[in-house]
CSV table of C-alpha atoms and ligand atoms in Angstrom, one decimal:
chain,number,residue,atom,x,y,z
P,175,UNK,CA,121.9,135.7,120.7
P,176,UNK,CA,125.5,135.3,121.1
P,177,UNK,CA,127.6,137.2,118.9
P,178,UNK,CA,130.3,134.7,118.7
P,179,UNK,CA,127.9,131.9,117.7
P,180,UNK,CA,127.1,131.9,113.7
P,181,UNK,CA,123.5,132.7,113.1
P,182,UNK,CA,121.1,129.7,113.2
P,183,UNK,CA,119.5,129.1,109.9
P,184,UNK,CA,115.7,129.1,109.1
P,185,UNK,CA,113.5,128.1,106.4
P,186,UNK,CA,109.6,128.3,105.8
P,187,UNK,CA,107.5,128.5,102.6
P,188,UNK,CA,103.7,129.1,102.0
P,189,UNK,CA,101.6,127.9,99.1
P,190,UNK,CA,100.2,130.7,96.7
P,191,UNK,CA,96.8,129.1,97.0
P,192,UNK,CA,94.2,131.7,97.7
P,193,UNK,CA,95.0,135.0,99.9
P,194,UNK,CA,96.7,133.9,103.3
P,195,UNK,CA,94.3,133.9,106.2
P,196,UNK,CA,94.8,135.1,109.7
P,197,UNK,CA,95.8,131.5,110.5
P,198,UNK,CA,98.9,132.0,108.0
P,199,UNK,CA,99.6,135.2,109.4
P,200,UNK,CA,99.5,134.3,113.2
P,201,UNK,CA,100.6,130.7,112.8
P,202,UNK,CA,103.4,131.3,110.8
P,203,UNK,CA,104.4,134.6,108.9
P,204,UNK,CA,104.5,136.7,112.2
P,205,UNK,CA,106.8,134.4,113.4
P,206,UNK,CA,108.9,134.2,110.1
P,207,UNK,CA,109.2,138.1,110.6
P,208,UNK,CA,110.5,137.7,114.2
P,209,UNK,CA,113.0,134.8,113.3
P,210,UNK,CA,114.0,136.5,110.3
P,211,UNK,CA,115.4,139.2,112.5
P,212,UNK,CA,117.8,136.8,114.7
P,213,UNK,CA,118.6,134.3,112.1
P,214,UNK,CA,119.8,134.0,108.4
P,215,UNK,CA,116.5,132.9,107.0
P,216,UNK,CA,114.9,131.9,103.3
P,217,UNK,CA,111.3,132.2,102.9
P,218,UNK,CA,109.7,131.0,99.7
P,219,UNK,CA,106.6,131.0,97.9
P,220,UNK,CA,105.9,127.0,97.6
P,221,UNK,CA,104.3,127.6,93.8
P,222,UNK,CA,105.5,123.8,92.9
P,223,UNK,CA,103.5,122.4,95.8
P,224,UNK,CA,100.4,124.2,94.8
P,225,UNK,CA,99.8,122.2,91.5
P,226,UNK,CA,99.0,119.3,93.5
P,227,UNK,CA,95.5,120.8,93.0
P,228,UNK,CA,94.8,121.8,89.9
P,229,UNK,CA,95.3,125.8,89.3
P,230,UNK,CA,93.6,128.2,86.9
P,231,UNK,CA,96.8,129.3,85.0
P,232,UNK,CA,96.0,132.9,84.7
P,233,UNK,CA,94.6,133.1,88.5
P,234,UNK,CA,97.7,131.0,89.7
P,235,UNK,CA,100.4,133.4,88.0
P,236,UNK,CA,98.2,136.5,90.0
P,237,UNK,CA,98.4,134.4,93.3
P,238,UNK,CA,102.3,133.9,92.9
P,239,UNK,CA,103.0,137.5,92.4
P,240,UNK,CA,100.6,138.5,95.1
P,241,UNK,CA,101.9,136.1,97.6
P,242,UNK,CA,105.4,137.3,96.9
P,243,UNK,CA,104.5,141.1,97.4
P,244,UNK,CA,103.0,140.0,100.6
P,245,UNK,CA,106.2,138.1,101.8
P,246,UNK,CA,107.7,142.0,100.7
P,247,UNK,CA,105.4,143.9,102.4
P,248,UNK,CA,106.0,142.2,105.5
P,249,UNK,CA,109.7,143.1,105.5
P,250,UNK,CA,110.8,139.5,105.4
P,251,UNK,CA,113.7,140.4,102.8
P,252,UNK,CA,115.4,142.6,105.6
P,253,UNK,CA,118.4,141.5,107.2
P,254,UNK,CA,119.8,139.9,104.2
P,255,UNK,CA,117.1,137.2,104.3
P,256,UNK,CA,116.3,135.5,101.1
P,257,UNK,CA,112.6,135.6,99.8
P,258,UNK,CA,112.2,133.7,96.7
P,259,UNK,CA,109.8,131.6,94.6
P,260,UNK,CA,110.3,127.7,94.7
P,261,UNK,CA,110.1,127.1,91.2
P,262,UNK,CA,112.8,129.9,90.3
P,263,UNK,CA,115.4,127.3,91.8
P,264,UNK,CA,115.4,124.0,90.1
P,265,UNK,CA,117.3,122.3,92.8
P,266,UNK,CA,114.1,121.8,94.8
P,267,UNK,CA,112.6,119.3,92.2
P,268,UNK,CA,116.1,117.6,91.8
P,269,UNK,CA,116.5,116.8,95.3
P,270,UNK,CA,112.9,116.2,95.8
P,271,UNK,CA,113.8,113.4,93.2
P,272,UNK,CA,116.5,111.9,95.0
P,273,UNK,CA,114.7,112.1,98.4
P,274,UNK,CA,112.0,110.0,97.0
P,275,UNK,CA,114.4,107.4,96.5
P,276,UNK,CA,115.1,107.3,100.0
P,277,UNK,CA,111.4,107.6,101.4
P,278,UNK,CA,109.2,104.5,102.2
P,279,UNK,CA,105.8,103.9,100.6
P,280,UNK,CA,104.6,103.0,104.0
P,281,UNK,CA,105.6,106.2,106.0
P,282,UNK,CA,104.2,108.3,103.4
P,283,UNK,CA,101.2,106.4,103.4
P,284,UNK,CA,100.6,107.6,107.0
P,285,UNK,CA,100.5,111.3,106.4
P,286,UNK,CA,97.2,112.7,107.6
P,287,UNK,CA,97.3,115.5,105.5
P,288,UNK,CA,97.5,113.2,102.5
P,289,UNK,CA,94.6,111.4,103.6
P,290,UNK,CA,92.6,114.5,104.1
P,291,UNK,CA,93.6,115.9,100.8
P,292,UNK,CA,92.5,112.8,98.9
P,293,UNK,CA,89.2,112.6,100.3
P,294,UNK,CA,88.6,116.4,99.6
P,295,UNK,CA,90.2,116.2,96.0
P,296,UNK,CA,89.0,112.6,95.3
P,297,UNK,CA,88.8,112.9,91.4
P,298,UNK,CA,92.6,114.0,91.4
P,299,UNK,CA,94.7,111.9,93.9
P,300,UNK,CA,97.9,112.3,92.1
P,301,UNK,CA,101.3,111.0,92.9
P,302,UNK,CA,102.4,114.7,93.7
P,303,UNK,CA,100.1,115.1,96.3
P,304,UNK,CA,101.4,111.7,97.8
P,305,UNK,CA,105.0,112.5,97.8
P,306,UNK,CA,104.0,116.4,98.9
P,307,UNK,CA,106.2,116.0,102.2
P,308,UNK,CA,109.5,114.8,100.4
P,309,UNK,CA,109.4,118.0,98.3
P,310,UNK,CA,109.1,119.9,101.8
P,311,UNK,CA,111.9,118.1,102.8
P,312,UNK,CA,113.9,119.2,99.9
P,313,UNK,CA,113.0,122.8,100.4
P,314,UNK,CA,114.4,122.6,104.3
P,315,UNK,CA,117.3,120.6,103.6
P,316,UNK,CA,118.9,122.4,100.6
P,317,UNK,CA,119.2,125.4,102.9
P,318,UNK,CA,120.5,123.5,106.1
P,319,UNK,CA,117.7,124.9,108.1
P,320,UNK,CA,118.0,124.7,111.9
P,321,UNK,CA,114.7,125.7,112.6
P,322,UNK,CA,111.2,125.7,110.6
P,323,UNK,CA,108.6,128.0,111.9
P,324,UNK,CA,105.2,126.2,111.1
P,325,UNK,CA,101.7,125.9,112.5
P,326,UNK,CA,100.7,122.6,113.9
P,327,UNK,CA,99.0,121.1,110.7
P,328,UNK,CA,103.0,121.0,109.6
P,329,UNK,CA,104.5,119.0,112.3
P,330,UNK,CA,104.0,115.4,110.8
P,331,UNK,CA,105.7,116.7,107.7
P,332,UNK,CA,108.6,118.3,109.5
P,333,UNK,CA,109.0,114.8,111.3
P,334,UNK,CA,109.2,112.9,108.2
P,335,UNK,CA,111.8,115.5,107.2
P,336,UNK,CA,113.8,114.6,110.0
P,337,UNK,CA,113.6,110.8,109.5
P,338,UNK,CA,114.5,111.4,105.7
P,339,UNK,CA,117.5,113.5,106.8
P,340,UNK,CA,118.6,111.2,109.7
P,341,UNK,CA,118.3,108.2,107.0
P,342,UNK,CA,120.3,109.8,104.6
P,343,UNK,CA,123.0,111.1,107.0
P,344,UNK,CA,123.1,107.3,108.4
P,345,UNK,CA,124.0,106.0,104.9
P,346,UNK,CA,126.4,108.8,103.7
P,347,UNK,CA,127.6,110.5,106.9
P,348,UNK,CA,126.7,114.1,107.9
P,349,UNK,CA,125.5,115.7,104.7
P,350,UNK,CA,122.0,117.2,106.1
P,351,UNK,CA,121.2,119.4,109.1
P,352,UNK,CA,118.1,117.7,111.0
P,353,UNK,CA,115.7,120.6,111.4
P,354,UNK,CA,113.3,121.0,114.3
P,355,UNK,CA,109.8,122.9,113.9
P,356,UNK,CA,109.4,126.0,115.6
P,357,UNK,CA,105.8,126.1,116.9
P,358,UNK,CA,104.6,129.3,118.3
P,359,UNK,CA,103.1,129.0,121.5
P,360,UNK,CA,100.2,131.1,120.6
P,361,UNK,CA,98.3,131.3,117.3
P,362,UNK,CA,99.8,127.9,116.2
P,363,UNK,CA,96.2,126.7,115.1
P,364,UNK,CA,93.6,129.4,114.6
P,365,UNK,CA,90.4,128.0,113.9
P,366,UNK,CA,87.6,128.3,111.5
P,367,UNK,CA,85.0,131.4,112.9
P,368,UNK,CA,82.2,129.1,111.6
P,369,UNK,CA,83.3,125.7,112.7
P,370,UNK,CA,85.6,126.3,115.5
P,371,UNK,CA,86.6,122.5,115.4
P,372,UNK,CA,88.4,122.6,112.2
P,373,UNK,CA,91.5,125.2,111.1
P,374,UNK,CA,91.0,128.2,109.4
P,375,UNK,CA,91.8,127.7,105.7
P,376,UNK,CA,92.1,129.7,102.8
P,377,UNK,CA,90.4,127.0,100.8
P,378,UNK,CA,87.5,126.6,102.6
P,379,UNK,CA,84.3,127.4,100.5
P,380,UNK,CA,82.7,129.6,103.1
P,381,UNK,CA,84.1,132.7,103.0
P,382,UNK,CA,82.7,133.7,106.2
P,383,UNK,CA,85.0,131.1,107.6
P,384,UNK,CA,88.1,132.7,107.4
P,385,UNK,CA,89.6,136.3,107.2
P,386,UNK,CA,91.9,137.0,104.7
P,387,UNK,CA,95.2,139.3,105.2
P,388,UNK,CA,93.7,141.3,102.5
P,389,UNK,CA,90.1,141.5,103.6
P,390,UNK,CA,88.5,145.5,104.0
P,391,UNK,CA,88.1,146.7,107.5
P,392,UNK,CA,84.3,146.5,107.2
P,393,UNK,CA,84.7,142.8,106.0
P,394,UNK,CA,86.7,141.9,109.0
P,395,UNK,CA,84.6,143.1,111.6
P,396,UNK,CA,81.3,141.6,109.9
P,397,UNK,CA,83.2,138.5,109.5
P,398,UNK,CA,83.9,138.6,113.1
P,399,UNK,CA,80.5,139.4,114.2
P,400,UNK,CA,79.1,136.2,112.4
P,401,UNK,CA,81.8,134.3,114.1
P,402,UNK,CA,80.2,131.2,116.0
P,403,UNK,CA,80.3,131.2,119.8
P,404,UNK,CA,78.2,129.6,122.5
P,405,UNK,CA,75.4,130.2,124.6
P,406,UNK,CA,77.0,131.1,127.7
P,407,UNK,CA,77.8,134.7,127.2
P,408,UNK,CA,81.0,134.5,129.1
P,409,UNK,CA,84.2,135.5,127.6
P,410,UNK,CA,86.6,132.8,129.4
P,411,UNK,CA,89.2,130.7,127.8
P,412,UNK,CA,88.4,126.9,127.4
P,413,UNK,CA,89.3,125.6,124.1
P,414,UNK,CA,87.7,121.9,124.8
P,415,UNK,CA,83.9,123.4,125.8
P,416,UNK,CA,84.1,126.9,124.3
P,417,UNK,CA,86.5,126.6,121.2
P,418,UNK,CA,84.9,129.8,119.4
P,419,UNK,CA,85.5,132.0,122.3
P,420,UNK,CA,88.8,130.8,122.7
P,421,UNK,CA,89.7,131.0,119.3
P,422,UNK,CA,88.7,134.7,119.1
P,423,UNK,CA,90.6,135.4,122.4
P,424,UNK,CA,93.8,133.8,120.9
P,425,UNK,CA,93.0,136.2,117.8
P,426,UNK,CA,92.8,139.3,120.0
P,427,UNK,CA,95.8,138.1,122.3
P,428,UNK,CA,98.0,137.7,119.1
P,429,UNK,CA,96.8,141.3,118.2
P,430,UNK,CA,97.3,142.9,121.2
P,431,UNK,CA,99.8,141.0,123.3
P,432,UNK,CA,97.1,140.9,125.9
P,433,UNK,CA,97.1,137.8,128.2
P,434,UNK,CA,93.8,135.5,128.5
P,435,UNK,CA,93.6,136.5,132.1
P,436,UNK,CA,93.6,140.4,130.8
P,437,UNK,CA,91.1,139.6,128.3
P,438,UNK,CA,88.8,137.8,130.6
P,439,UNK,CA,89.1,141.1,133.0
P,440,UNK,CA,88.5,143.4,130.3
P,441,UNK,CA,85.3,141.7,128.6
P,442,UNK,CA,84.2,140.4,132.5
P,443,UNK,CA,80.9,142.6,132.3
P,444,UNK,CA,80.4,142.7,128.6
P,445,UNK,CA,78.5,140.5,126.1
P,446,UNK,CA,79.9,138.6,123.2
P,447,UNK,CA,78.6,141.5,120.9
P,448,UNK,CA,81.1,144.0,121.9
P,449,UNK,CA,83.7,141.3,122.4
P,450,UNK,CA,83.5,140.5,118.6
P,451,UNK,CA,83.5,144.1,117.6
P,452,UNK,CA,86.7,144.6,119.6
P,453,UNK,CA,88.5,141.7,118.1
P,454,UNK,CA,87.5,142.6,114.8
P,455,UNK,CA,88.7,146.3,115.4
P,456,UNK,CA,92.1,144.9,116.6
P,457,UNK,CA,92.5,142.5,113.6
P,458,UNK,CA,92.0,145.5,111.4
P,459,UNK,CA,94.9,147.5,112.9
P,460,UNK,CA,97.0,144.3,112.8
P,461,UNK,CA,96.6,144.3,109.2
P,462,UNK,CA,96.6,147.8,108.1
P,463,UNK,CA,100.2,148.9,107.7
P,464,UNK,CA,100.7,145.2,105.6
P,465,UNK,CA,97.7,145.9,103.7
P,466,UNK,CA,99.0,149.5,103.0
P,467,UNK,CA,102.5,148.3,101.9
P,468,UNK,CA,101.2,145.2,99.9
P,469,UNK,CA,99.2,147.8,97.9
P,470,UNK,CA,102.3,149.8,97.1
P,471,UNK,CA,104.2,147.0,95.8
P,472,UNK,CA,101.4,145.4,94.0
P,473,UNK,CA,101.5,148.6,91.5
P,474,UNK,CA,105.0,147.8,90.4
P,475,UNK,CA,105.3,144.4,88.8
P,476,UNK,CA,108.7,145.2,87.3
P,477,UNK,CA,110.1,145.7,91.0
P,478,UNK,CA,108.4,142.5,92.2
P,479,UNK,CA,110.0,140.4,89.3
P,480,UNK,CA,113.3,142.2,89.8
P,481,UNK,CA,113.5,141.1,93.4
P,482,UNK,CA,112.3,137.7,92.2
P,483,UNK,CA,115.2,137.2,90.2
P,484,UNK,CA,117.9,138.5,92.3
P,485,UNK,CA,116.7,136.4,95.0
P,486,UNK,CA,116.3,133.3,92.9
P,487,UNK,CA,120.1,133.7,92.3
P,488,UNK,CA,121.1,134.0,95.8
P,489,UNK,CA,119.0,130.9,96.8
P,490,UNK,CA,120.2,128.7,93.9
P,491,UNK,CA,124.0,129.5,94.7
P,492,UNK,CA,123.0,127.9,98.6
P,493,UNK,CA,120.7,125.1,96.9
P,494,UNK,CA,123.3,124.1,94.3
P,495,UNK,CA,126.0,123.8,96.8
P,496,UNK,CA,123.9,121.3,98.7
P,497,UNK,CA,122.7,119.5,95.8
P,498,UNK,CA,126.1,119.0,94.5
P,499,UNK,CA,127.5,117.5,97.9
P,500,UNK,CA,124.5,114.9,98.1
P,501,UNK,CA,124.9,114.0,94.6
P,502,UNK,CA,128.7,113.3,95.1
P,503,UNK,CA,127.9,111.4,98.2
P,504,UNK,CA,125.7,109.1,96.0
P,505,UNK,CA,128.4,108.7,93.4
P,506,UNK,CA,127.1,110.8,90.5
P,507,UNK,CA,129.6,111.4,88.2
P,508,UNK,CA,130.9,115.3,88.4
P,509,UNK,CA,131.6,117.4,85.4
M,788,TYM,P1,100.3,126.3,103.9
M,788,TYM,O1,100.8,127.2,102.5
M,788,TYM,O2,99.2,125.7,104.2
M,788,TYM,O3,100.5,127.3,105.2
M,788,TYM,C1,101.7,128.0,105.5
M,788,TYM,C2,101.9,128.4,107.0
M,788,TYM,O4,100.7,128.7,107.5
M,788,TYM,C3,100.4,127.6,108.6
M,788,TYM,N1,99.1,127.6,109.0
M,788,TYM,C4,98.5,127.8,110.0
M,788,TYM,N2,98.7,128.0,111.3
M,788,TYM,C5,97.9,128.7,112.3
M,788,TYM,N3,96.5,128.0,112.1
M,788,TYM,C6,96.0,128.0,110.8
M,788,TYM,N4,94.6,128.0,110.7
M,788,TYM,C7,97.0,127.8,109.7
M,788,TYM,N5,96.6,127.4,108.8
M,788,TYM,C8,98.0,127.2,107.8
M,788,TYM,C9,101.0,126.4,108.5
M,788,TYM,O5,101.4,125.4,109.3
M,788,TYM,C10,102.2,126.8,107.4
M,788,TYM,O6,103.2,127.0,108.3
M,788,TYM,N6,103.4,122.5,102.9
M,788,TYM,C11,103.3,123.9,103.4
M,788,TYM,C12,104.1,125.0,102.6
M,788,TYM,C13,105.7,124.4,102.6
M,788,TYM,C14,106.5,124.5,103.5
M,788,TYM,C15,107.7,124.3,103.1
M,788,TYM,C16,106.7,124.8,104.9
M,788,TYM,C17,106.2,124.1,101.6
M,788,TYM,N7,107.5,123.7,101.7
M,788,TYM,C18,109.3,124.0,104.0
M,788,TYM,C19,107.7,124.6,105.7
M,788,TYM,C20,109.0,124.3,105.0
M,788,TYM,C21,101.8,124.4,103.4
M,788,TYM,O7,101.3,124.0,102.5
M,788,TYM,O8,101.6,125.7,103.9
């Protein structure tokens, strides 16, 4: 990166709903780490988004702590990057309300994730679920992010963020930076181990379908061994006809850095049993340092809360500046 240029800004968030999966890890968290090394980054635990689905209070608190500890364990707070909890910075909710008033009902109705989630949680199709992407837009725009590293499933939400930012700028002048999604070439859509046509999701009721970042080594290998493949018995990358094998190859490639061609050669004369065993072992090695660091941090609740408080203060300062500018432009009385 050119030293003369100011560093690019990056923001991304993750919901504390269940332990993150390999999908979250390769689709988002690993890229967060890489981008955090080159850019001015802010990463958050999106606990406000999480209540669009009913949460058990005790469990919810534990999951927020755990997700935050995980972000620390990944070293995301290095190089002066901010790692915070969304609900600790009230400007997110405040800007979200304002942006709600600059977002059309029709454009929100087109969001595929809203449609999917309304079917999945048919007994609780709340207004928060509907305006969920507007809160995401607030998260991103408050920090003037140039790039937002996400998996493929969030692409549509990034598009609406851009639309909202451009609309607001069109009315009031250059207030918001219009962000771009950053979607990694590999790992942007890790699929379910049991149904490789679906994305791997931490909320899947079939626990064999996903690998959680905190799964024990023997569980990881066992889940890999039960992954759905096909009857061809040939390790070859072909997402359309061999989605299961292609998914495992992607995971292996993300862990080892090997290209698909190298993986095909490595397993040319071997069966799926050997292949799955090797993928499982590679995942175990990839996650080992994160799991060890996470275990260490989780023992120290005081430390976690101190880091939360310090980071919330820094995040608030940035967020407040943007919110104030927005409110001034709209015509609110400043006191
Ligand atoms: P969430 O918590 O569902 O997922 C966090 C990140 O992980 C990515 N991801 C995947 N990537 C590849 N393969 C998969 N199977 C997979 N599953 C999840 C997601 O794309 C995401 O990048 N709405 C967001 C959280 C959010 C946010 C934001 C993101 C709130 N505010 C502002 C970016 C910017 C969400 O629910 O992610």
